[in-house]
CSV table of N, CA, C and O in Angstrom, one decimal:
chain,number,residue,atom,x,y,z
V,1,UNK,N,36.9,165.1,-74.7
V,1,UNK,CA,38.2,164.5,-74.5
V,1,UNK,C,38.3,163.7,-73.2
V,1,UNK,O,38.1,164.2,-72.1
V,2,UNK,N,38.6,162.1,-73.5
V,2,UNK,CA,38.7,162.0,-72.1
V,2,UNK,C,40.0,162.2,-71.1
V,2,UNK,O,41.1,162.5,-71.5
V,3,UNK,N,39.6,162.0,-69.9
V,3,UNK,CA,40.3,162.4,-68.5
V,3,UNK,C,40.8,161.1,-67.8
V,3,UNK,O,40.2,160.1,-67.8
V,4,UNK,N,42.0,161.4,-67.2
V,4,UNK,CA,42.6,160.0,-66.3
V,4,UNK,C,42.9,161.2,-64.9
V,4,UNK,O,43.0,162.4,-65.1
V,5,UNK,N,43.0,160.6,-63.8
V,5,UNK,CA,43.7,161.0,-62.7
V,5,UNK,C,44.8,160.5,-62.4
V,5,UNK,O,45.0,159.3,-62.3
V,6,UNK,N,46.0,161.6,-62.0
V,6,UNK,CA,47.3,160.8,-62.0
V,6,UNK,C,47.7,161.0,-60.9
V,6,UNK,O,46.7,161.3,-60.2
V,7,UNK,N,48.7,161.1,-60.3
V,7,UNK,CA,49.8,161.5,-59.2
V,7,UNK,C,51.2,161.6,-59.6
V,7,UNK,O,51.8,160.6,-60.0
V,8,UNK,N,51.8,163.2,-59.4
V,8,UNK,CA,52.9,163.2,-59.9
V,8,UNK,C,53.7,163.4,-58.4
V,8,UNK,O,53.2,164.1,-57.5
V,9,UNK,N,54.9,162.6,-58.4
V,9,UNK,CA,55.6,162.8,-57.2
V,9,UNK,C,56.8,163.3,-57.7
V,9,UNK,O,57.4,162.7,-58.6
V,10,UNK,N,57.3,164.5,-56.9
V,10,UNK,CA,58.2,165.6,-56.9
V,10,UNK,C,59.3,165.5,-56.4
V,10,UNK,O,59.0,164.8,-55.4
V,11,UNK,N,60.4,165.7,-56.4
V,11,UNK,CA,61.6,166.2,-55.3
V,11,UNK,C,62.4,167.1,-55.9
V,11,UNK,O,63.2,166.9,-56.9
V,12,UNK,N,62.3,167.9,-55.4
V,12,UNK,CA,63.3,169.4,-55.6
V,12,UNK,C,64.2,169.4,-54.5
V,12,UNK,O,64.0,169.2,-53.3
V,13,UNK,N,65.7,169.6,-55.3
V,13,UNK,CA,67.1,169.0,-54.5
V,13,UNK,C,67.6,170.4,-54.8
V,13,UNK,O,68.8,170.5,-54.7
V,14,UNK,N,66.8,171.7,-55.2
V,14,UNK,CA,68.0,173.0,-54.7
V,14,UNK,C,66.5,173.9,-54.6
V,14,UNK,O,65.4,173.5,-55.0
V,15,UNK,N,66.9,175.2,-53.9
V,15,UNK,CA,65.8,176.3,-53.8
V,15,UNK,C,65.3,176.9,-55.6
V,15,UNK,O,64.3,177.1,-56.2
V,16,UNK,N,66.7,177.0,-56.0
V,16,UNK,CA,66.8,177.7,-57.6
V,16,UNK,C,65.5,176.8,-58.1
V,16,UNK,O,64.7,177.5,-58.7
V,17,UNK,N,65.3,175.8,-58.1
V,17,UNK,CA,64.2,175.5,-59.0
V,17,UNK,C,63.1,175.2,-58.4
V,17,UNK,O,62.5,174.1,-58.6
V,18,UNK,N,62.6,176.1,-57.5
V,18,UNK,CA,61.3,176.1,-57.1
V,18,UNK,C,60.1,177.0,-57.6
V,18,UNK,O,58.9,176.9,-57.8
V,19,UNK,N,61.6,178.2,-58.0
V,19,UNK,CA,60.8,179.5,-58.8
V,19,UNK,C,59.9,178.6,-60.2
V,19,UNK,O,58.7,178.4,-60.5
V,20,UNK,N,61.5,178.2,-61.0
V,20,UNK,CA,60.5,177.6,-62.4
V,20,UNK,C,59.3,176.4,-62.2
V,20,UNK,O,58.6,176.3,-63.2
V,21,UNK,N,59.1,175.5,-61.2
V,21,UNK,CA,58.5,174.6,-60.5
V,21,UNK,C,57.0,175.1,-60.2
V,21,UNK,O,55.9,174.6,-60.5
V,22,UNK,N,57.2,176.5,-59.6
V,22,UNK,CA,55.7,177.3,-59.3
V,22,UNK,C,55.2,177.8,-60.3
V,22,UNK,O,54.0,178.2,-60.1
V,23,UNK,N,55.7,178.1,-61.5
V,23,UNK,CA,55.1,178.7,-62.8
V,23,UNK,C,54.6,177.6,-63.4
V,23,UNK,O,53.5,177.9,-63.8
V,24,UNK,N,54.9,176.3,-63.6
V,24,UNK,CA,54.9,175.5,-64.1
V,24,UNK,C,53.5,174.8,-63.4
V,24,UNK,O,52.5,174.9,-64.1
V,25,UNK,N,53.2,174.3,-62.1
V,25,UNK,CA,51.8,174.1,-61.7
V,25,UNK,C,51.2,175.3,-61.7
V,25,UNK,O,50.2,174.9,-61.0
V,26,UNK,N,50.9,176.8,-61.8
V,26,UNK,CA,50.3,177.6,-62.0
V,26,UNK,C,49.9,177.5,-63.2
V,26,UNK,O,48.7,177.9,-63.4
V,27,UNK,N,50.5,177.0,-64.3
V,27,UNK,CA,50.3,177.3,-66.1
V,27,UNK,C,49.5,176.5,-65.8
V,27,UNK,O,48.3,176.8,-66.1
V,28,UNK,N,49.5,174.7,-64.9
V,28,UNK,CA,48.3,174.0,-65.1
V,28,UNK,C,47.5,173.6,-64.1
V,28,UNK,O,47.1,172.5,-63.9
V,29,UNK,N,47.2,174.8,-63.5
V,29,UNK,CA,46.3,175.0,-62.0
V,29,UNK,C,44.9,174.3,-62.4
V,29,UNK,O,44.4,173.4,-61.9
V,30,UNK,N,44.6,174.9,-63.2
V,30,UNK,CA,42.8,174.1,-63.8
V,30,UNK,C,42.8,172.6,-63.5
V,30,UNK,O,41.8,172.0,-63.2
V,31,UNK,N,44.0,172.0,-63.6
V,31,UNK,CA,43.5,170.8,-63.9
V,31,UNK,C,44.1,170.0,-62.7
V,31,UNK,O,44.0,168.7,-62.5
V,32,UNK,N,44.8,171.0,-61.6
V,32,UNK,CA,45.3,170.3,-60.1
V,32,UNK,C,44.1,169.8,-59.3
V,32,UNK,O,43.6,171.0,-59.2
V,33,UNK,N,43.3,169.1,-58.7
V,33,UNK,CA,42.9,169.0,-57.7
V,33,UNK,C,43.3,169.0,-56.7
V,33,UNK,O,42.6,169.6,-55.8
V,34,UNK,N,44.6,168.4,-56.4
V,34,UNK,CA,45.6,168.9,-54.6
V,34,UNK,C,47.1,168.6,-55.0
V,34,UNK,O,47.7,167.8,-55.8
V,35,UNK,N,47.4,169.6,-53.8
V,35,UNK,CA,49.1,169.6,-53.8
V,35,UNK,C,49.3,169.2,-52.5
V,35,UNK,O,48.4,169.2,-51.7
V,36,UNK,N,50.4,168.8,-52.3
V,36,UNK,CA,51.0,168.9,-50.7
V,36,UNK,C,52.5,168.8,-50.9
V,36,UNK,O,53.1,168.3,-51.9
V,37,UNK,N,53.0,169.2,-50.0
V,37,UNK,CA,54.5,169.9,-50.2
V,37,UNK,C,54.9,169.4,-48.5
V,37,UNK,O,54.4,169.7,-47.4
V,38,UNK,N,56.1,168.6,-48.8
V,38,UNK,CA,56.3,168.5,-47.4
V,38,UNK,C,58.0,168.8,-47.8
V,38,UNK,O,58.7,168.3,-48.6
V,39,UNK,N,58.5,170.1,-46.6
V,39,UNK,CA,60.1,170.5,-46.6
V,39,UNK,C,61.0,169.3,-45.8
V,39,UNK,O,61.1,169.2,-44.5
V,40,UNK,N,61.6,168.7,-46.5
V,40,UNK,CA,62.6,168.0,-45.3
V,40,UNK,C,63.6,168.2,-45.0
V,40,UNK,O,64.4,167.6,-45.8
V,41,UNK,N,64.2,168.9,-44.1
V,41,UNK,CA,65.6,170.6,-44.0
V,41,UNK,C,66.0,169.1,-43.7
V,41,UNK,O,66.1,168.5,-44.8
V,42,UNK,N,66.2,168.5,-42.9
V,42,UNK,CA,67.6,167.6,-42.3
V,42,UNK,C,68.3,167.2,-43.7
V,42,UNK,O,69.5,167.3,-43.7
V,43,UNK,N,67.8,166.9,-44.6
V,43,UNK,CA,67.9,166.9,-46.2
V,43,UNK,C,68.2,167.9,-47.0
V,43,UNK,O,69.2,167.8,-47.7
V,44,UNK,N,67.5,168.9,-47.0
V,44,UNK,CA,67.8,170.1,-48.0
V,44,UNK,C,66.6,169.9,-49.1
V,44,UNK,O,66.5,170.6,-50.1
V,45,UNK,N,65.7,169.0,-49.0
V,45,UNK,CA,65.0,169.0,-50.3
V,45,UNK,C,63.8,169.3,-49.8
V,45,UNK,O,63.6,169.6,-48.6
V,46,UNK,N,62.8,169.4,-50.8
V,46,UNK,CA,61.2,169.0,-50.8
V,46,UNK,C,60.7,167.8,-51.3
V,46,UNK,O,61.4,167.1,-52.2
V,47,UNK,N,59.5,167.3,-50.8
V,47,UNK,CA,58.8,166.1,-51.4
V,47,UNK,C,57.6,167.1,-51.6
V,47,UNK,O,57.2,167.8,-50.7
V,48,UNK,N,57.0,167.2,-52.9
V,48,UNK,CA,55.8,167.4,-53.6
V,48,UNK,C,55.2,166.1,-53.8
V,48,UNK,O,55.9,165.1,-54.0
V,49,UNK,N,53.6,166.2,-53.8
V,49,UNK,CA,52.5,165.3,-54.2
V,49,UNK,C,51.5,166.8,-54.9
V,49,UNK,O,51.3,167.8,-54.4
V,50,UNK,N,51.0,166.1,-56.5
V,50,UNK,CA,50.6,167.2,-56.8
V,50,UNK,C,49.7,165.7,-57.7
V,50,UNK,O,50.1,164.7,-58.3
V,51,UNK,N,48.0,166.1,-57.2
V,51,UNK,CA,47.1,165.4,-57.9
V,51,UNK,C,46.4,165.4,-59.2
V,51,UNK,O,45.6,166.2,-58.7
V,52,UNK,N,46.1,165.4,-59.9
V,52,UNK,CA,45.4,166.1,-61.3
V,52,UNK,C,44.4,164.8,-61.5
V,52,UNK,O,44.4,163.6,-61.2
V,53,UNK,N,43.5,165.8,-62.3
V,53,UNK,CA,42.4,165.3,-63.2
V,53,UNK,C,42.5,166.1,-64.5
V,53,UNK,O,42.3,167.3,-64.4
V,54,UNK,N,42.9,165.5,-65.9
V,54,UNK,CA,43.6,166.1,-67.3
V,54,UNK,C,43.0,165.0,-68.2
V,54,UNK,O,42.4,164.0,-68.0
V,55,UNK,N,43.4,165.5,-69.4
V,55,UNK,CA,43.9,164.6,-70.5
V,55,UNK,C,45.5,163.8,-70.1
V,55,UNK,O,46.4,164.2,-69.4
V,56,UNK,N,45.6,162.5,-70.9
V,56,UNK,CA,46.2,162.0,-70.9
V,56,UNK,C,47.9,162.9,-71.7
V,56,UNK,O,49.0,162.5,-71.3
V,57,UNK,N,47.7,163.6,-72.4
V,57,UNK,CA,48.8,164.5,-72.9
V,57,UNK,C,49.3,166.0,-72.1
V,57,UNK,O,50.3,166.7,-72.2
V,58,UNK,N,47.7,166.1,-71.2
V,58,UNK,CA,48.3,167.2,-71.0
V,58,UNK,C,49.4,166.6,-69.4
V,58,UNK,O,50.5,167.2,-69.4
V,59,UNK,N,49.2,165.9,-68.6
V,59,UNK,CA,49.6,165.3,-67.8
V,59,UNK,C,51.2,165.0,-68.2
V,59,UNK,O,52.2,165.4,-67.7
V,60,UNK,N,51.1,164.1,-69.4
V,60,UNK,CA,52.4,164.1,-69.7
V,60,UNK,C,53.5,165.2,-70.2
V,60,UNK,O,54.7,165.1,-70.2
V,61,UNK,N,52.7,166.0,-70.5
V,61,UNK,CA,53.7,167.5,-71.1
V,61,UNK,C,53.8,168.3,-69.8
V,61,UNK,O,54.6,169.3,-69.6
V,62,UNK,N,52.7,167.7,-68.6
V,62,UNK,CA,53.3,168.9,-67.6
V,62,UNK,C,54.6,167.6,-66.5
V,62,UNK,O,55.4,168.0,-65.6
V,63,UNK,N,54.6,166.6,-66.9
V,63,UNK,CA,56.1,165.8,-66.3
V,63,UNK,C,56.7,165.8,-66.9
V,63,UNK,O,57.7,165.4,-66.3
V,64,UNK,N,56.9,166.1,-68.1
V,64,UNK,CA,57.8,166.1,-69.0
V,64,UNK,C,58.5,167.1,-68.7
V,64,UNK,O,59.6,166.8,-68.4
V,65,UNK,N,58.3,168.7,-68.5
V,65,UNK,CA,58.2,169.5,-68.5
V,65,UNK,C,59.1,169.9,-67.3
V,65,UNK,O,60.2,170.4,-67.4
V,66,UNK,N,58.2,169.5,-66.1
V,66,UNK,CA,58.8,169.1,-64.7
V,66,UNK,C,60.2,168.3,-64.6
V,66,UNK,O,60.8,168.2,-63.6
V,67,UNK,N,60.6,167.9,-65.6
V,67,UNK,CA,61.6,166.7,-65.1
V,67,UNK,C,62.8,167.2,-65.9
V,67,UNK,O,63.9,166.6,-65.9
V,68,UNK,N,62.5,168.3,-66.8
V,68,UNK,CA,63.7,169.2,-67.6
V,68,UNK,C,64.1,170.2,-66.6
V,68,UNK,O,64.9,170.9,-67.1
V,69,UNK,N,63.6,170.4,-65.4
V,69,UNK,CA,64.0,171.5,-64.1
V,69,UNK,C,65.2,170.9,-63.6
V,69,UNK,O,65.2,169.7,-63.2
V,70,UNK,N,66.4,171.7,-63.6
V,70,UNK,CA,67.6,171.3,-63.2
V,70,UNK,C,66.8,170.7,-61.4
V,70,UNK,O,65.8,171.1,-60.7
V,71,UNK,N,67.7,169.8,-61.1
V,71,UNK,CA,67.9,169.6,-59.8
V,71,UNK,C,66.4,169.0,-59.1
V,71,UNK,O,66.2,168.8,-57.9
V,72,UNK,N,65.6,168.8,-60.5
V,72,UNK,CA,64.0,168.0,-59.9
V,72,UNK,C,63.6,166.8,-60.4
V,72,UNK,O,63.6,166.7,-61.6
V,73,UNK,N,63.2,166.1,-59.8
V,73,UNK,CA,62.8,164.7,-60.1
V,73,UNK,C,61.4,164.6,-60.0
V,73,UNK,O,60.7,165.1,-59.2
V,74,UNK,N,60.8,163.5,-61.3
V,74,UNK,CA,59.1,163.8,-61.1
V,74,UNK,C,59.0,162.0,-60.9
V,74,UNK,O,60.1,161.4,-60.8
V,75,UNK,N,58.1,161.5,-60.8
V,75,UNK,CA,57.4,160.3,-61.4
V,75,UNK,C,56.1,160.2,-61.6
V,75,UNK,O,55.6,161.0,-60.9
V,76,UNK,N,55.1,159.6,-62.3
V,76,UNK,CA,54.0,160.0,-62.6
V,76,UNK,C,53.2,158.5,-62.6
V,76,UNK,O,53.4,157.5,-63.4
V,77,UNK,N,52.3,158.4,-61.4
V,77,UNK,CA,51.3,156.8,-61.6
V,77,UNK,C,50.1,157.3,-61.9
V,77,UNK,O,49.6,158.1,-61.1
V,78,UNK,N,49.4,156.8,-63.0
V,78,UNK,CA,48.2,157.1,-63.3
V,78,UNK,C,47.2,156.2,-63.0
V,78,UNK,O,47.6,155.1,-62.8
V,79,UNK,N,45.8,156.4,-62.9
V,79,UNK,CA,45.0,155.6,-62.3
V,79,UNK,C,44.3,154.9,-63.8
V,79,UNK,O,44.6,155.3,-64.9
V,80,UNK,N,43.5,154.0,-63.7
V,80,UNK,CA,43.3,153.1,-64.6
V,80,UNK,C,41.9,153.6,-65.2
V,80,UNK,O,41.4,153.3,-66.3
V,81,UNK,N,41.4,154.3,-64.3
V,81,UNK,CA,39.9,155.1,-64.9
V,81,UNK,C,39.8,156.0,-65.9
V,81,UNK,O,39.9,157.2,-65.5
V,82,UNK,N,39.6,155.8,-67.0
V,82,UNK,CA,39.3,157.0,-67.9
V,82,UNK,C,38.0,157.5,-68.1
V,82,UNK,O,37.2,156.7,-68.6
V,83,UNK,N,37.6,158.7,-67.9
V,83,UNK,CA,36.2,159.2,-68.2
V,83,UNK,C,35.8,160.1,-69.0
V,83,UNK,O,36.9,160.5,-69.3
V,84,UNK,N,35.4,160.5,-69.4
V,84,UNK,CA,34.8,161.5,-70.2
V,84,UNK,C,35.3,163.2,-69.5
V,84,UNK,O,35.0,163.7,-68.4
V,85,UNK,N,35.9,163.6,-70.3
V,85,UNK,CA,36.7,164.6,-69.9
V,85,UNK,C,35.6,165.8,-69.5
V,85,UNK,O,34.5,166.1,-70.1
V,86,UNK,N,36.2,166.6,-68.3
V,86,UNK,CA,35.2,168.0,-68.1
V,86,UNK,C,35.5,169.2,-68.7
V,86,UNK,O,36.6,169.4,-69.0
V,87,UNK,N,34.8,169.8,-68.9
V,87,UNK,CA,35.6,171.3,-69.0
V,87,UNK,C,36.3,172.0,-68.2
V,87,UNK,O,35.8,172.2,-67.1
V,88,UNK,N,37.8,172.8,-68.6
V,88,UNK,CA,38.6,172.6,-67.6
V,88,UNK,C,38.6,173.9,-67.5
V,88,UNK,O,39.2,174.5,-66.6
């Protein structure tokens, strides 16, 4: 199957949806390469950066996914490289 690398960028605008937010990259930990989470209190929110290496469906089912969480916003830029998918 092949593989793209994406970047999904996050913002969580209440605590309540952090819980369903962490089940959600846990279900697709295999295929994270890196997260970074930065809190910005003067705001009340988070900025998430969460990297993957996937198929192209599964990437989309986990923003899709992400972006039905009350109170979270995703966007997703994918890289132009497709390769030959690994085992995940």
């Amino acid at each position: 199957m092949e593989s793209r690398v994406a970047l999904l960028s996050i913002i969580v605008e209440s605590e309540d949806s952090v819980a369903p937010l962490n089940e959600l990259l846990h279900e697709y930990g295999r295929y994270i390469i890196g997260r970074m989470g930065i809190p910005y209190r003067r705001k009340n929110i988070s900025i998430i950066s969460i990297a993957m290496d996937a198929p192209q469906e599964v990437i989309s089912a986990l923003s899709g996914k992400i972006g039905r969480i009350d109170k979270v916003n995703v966007k997703t830029a994918y890289s132009n490289v497709i390769t030959d998918g690994e085992d995940y």
